[in-house]
Backbone as a printed PyTorch tensor [residue, N CA C, xyz], in Angstrom:
tensor([[[ -7.7940,  30.1040,  -7.3720],
         [ -6.6930,  30.2130,  -6.4380],
         [ -6.8450,  29.2150,  -5.2900]],

        [[ -8.0900,  28.9750,  -4.9010],
         [ -8.3310,  28.0130,  -3.8240],
         [ -7.9360,  26.6090,  -4.2440]],

        [[ -8.1830,  26.2890,  -5.5070],
         [ -7.8250,  24.9600,  -5.9950],
         [ -6.3140,  24.7740,  -5.9720]],

        [[ -5.5900,  25.8180,  -6.3210],
         [ -4.1250,  25.7450,  -6.2990],
         [ -3.6190,  25.5740,  -4.8710]],

        [[ -4.2020,  26.2890,  -3.9450],
         [ -3.8040,  26.1780,  -2.5400],
         [ -4.1220,  24.7850,  -2.0120]],

        [[ -5.2790,  24.2550,  -2.3720],
         [ -5.6470,  22.9110,  -1.9310],
         [ -4.7040,  21.8680,  -2.5190]],

        [[ -4.3040,  22.0510,  -3.7590],
         [ -3.3780,  21.1160,  -4.3870],
         [ -2.0130,  21.1640,  -3.7020]],

        [[ -1.5550,  22.3550,  -3.3660],
         [ -0.2660,  22.4970,  -2.6800],
         [ -0.3230,  21.8600,  -1.2960]],

        [[ -1.4050,  22.0760,  -0.5820],
         [ -1.5570,  21.4810,   0.7520],
         [ -1.6210,  19.9570,   0.6490]],

        [[ -2.3330,  19.4570,  -0.3390],
         [ -2.4220,  18.0130,  -0.5250],
         [ -1.0870,  17.3870,  -0.8660]],

        [[ -0.3300,  18.0300,  -1.7500],
         [  0.9910,  17.5170,  -2.1000],
         [  1.9330,  17.5610,  -0.9000]],

        [[  1.8510,  18.6060,  -0.1030],
         [  2.7000,  18.7070,   1.0840],
         [  2.3510,  17.6120,   2.0870]],

        [[  1.0630,  17.3250,   2.2500],
         [  0.6500,  16.2740,   3.1690],
         [  1.1080,  14.9050,   2.6690]],

        [[  0.9890,  14.6630,   1.3760],
         [  1.4260,  13.3900,   0.8070],
         [  2.9420,  13.2320,   0.9550]],

        [[  3.6810,  14.3030,   0.7220],
         [  5.1340,  14.2530,   0.8530],
         [  5.5370,  13.9980,   2.3030]],

        [[  4.8400,  14.6270,   3.2420],
         [  5.1220,  14.4050,   4.6580],
         [  4.8200,  12.9590,   5.0520]],

        [[  3.7690,  12.3920,   4.5030],
         [  3.4310,  11.0040,   4.7940],
         [  4.5040,  10.0660,   4.2630]],

        [[  4.9840,  10.3290,   3.0590],
         [  6.0430,   9.4950,   2.4730],
         [  7.3120,   9.5980,   3.3070]],

        [[  7.6660,  10.7850,   3.7330],
         [  8.8560,  10.9560,   4.5600],
         [  8.7100,  10.2440,   5.9010]],

        [[  7.5230,  10.2910,   6.4820],
         [  7.2850,   9.6130,   7.7560],
         [  7.4230,   8.1100,   7.6110]],

        [[  6.8200,   7.5480,   6.5960],
         [  6.9070,   6.1040,   6.3760],
         [  8.3460,   5.6970,   6.0790]],

        [[  9.0540,   6.5100,   5.3290],
         [ 10.4550,   6.2210,   5.0210],
         [ 11.3110,   6.2740,   6.2890]],

        [[ 11.0480,   7.2210,   7.1510],
         [ 11.8250,   7.3590,   8.3790],
         [ 11.5760,   6.1900,   9.3220]],

        [[ 10.3320,   5.7200,   9.3740],
         [ 10.0020,   4.6010,  10.2610],
         [ 10.6390,   3.3230,   9.7380]],

        [[ 10.5980,   3.1270,   8.4540],
         [ 11.1880,   1.9430,   7.8450],
         [ 10.1680,   0.8390,   7.6800]],

        [[ 10.5850,  -0.1790,   6.9510],
         [  9.6940,  -1.3010,   6.6900],
         [  9.6200,  -2.1840,   7.9320]],

        [[  8.4610,  -2.7690,   8.1990],
         [  8.3570,  -3.6580,   9.3570],
         [  9.1690,  -4.9310,   9.1390]],

        [[  9.7400,  -5.4280,  10.2190],
         [ 10.5210,  -6.6590,  10.1410],
         [  9.5550,  -7.8330,  10.2330]],

        [[  9.6630,  -8.7370,   9.3000],
         [  8.7720,  -9.8850,   9.2990],
         [  9.4400, -11.0790,   8.6690]],

        [[  8.7380, -12.1800,   8.6920],
         [  9.2480, -13.4040,   8.1010],
         [  8.2370, -13.9260,   7.0920]],

        [[  8.7400, -14.6290,   6.1140],
         [  7.8410, -15.2430,   5.1570],
         [  7.3970, -16.5930,   5.6810]],

        [[  6.2580, -17.0150,   5.2870],
         [  5.7310, -18.2990,   5.7260],
         [  6.4360, -19.4310,   4.9950]],

        [[  6.8020, -20.4910,   5.7130],
         [  7.4420, -21.6170,   5.0360],
         [  6.4530, -22.4390,   4.2080]],

        [[  5.1590, -22.2810,   4.5020],
         [  4.1390, -23.0390,   3.7800],
         [  3.7720, -22.3140,   2.4890]],

        [[  3.6240, -23.0390,   1.3880],
         [  3.2100, -22.3830,   0.1440],
         [  1.7340, -21.9960,   0.2100]],

        [[  1.3820, -21.0330,  -0.5860],
         [ -0.0220, -20.6360,  -0.6670],
         [ -0.7870, -21.6930,  -1.4520]],

        [[ -1.8530, -22.1560,  -0.8840],
         [ -2.6610, -23.1690,  -1.5510],
         [ -3.8200, -22.4800,  -2.2520]],

        [[ -3.8950, -22.6600,  -3.5410],
         [ -4.9860, -22.0630,  -4.3050],
         [ -5.7380, -23.1600,  -5.0400]],

        [[ -6.9560, -22.9060,  -5.3270],
         [ -7.7700, -23.8700,  -6.0660],
         [ -8.2570, -23.2100,  -7.3530]],

        [[ -8.4010, -24.0110,  -8.3490],
         [ -8.9090, -23.5210,  -9.6320],
         [-10.3970, -23.8690,  -9.6760]],

        [[-11.2410, -22.9030,  -9.9910],
         [-12.6610, -23.2020, -10.0570],
         [-12.9600, -24.2430, -11.1440]],

        [[-13.8860, -25.1260, -10.8370],
         [-14.2560, -26.1610, -11.7970],
         [-15.0990, -25.6140, -12.9290]],

        [[-15.3600, -26.4270, -13.9050],
         [-16.1860, -25.9770, -15.0450],
         [-17.6180, -25.6760, -14.6030]],

        [[-18.2180, -24.6810, -15.2320],
         [-19.6040, -24.3370, -14.9190],
         [-20.5340, -25.3850, -15.5120]],

        [[-21.5650, -25.6790, -14.7740],
         [-22.5550, -26.6670, -15.2650],
         [-23.7610, -25.9810, -15.8140]]])
């Protein structure tokens, strides 16, 4: 019974967190005009 209660409390907390994040909304930001520079590792010696 304790496991069931813990699962219910955990689901309620997760649902409350999702609702909070949804209510706040996504942060406003901008994308960088510069492309991401990546390098490919060279062959192993």
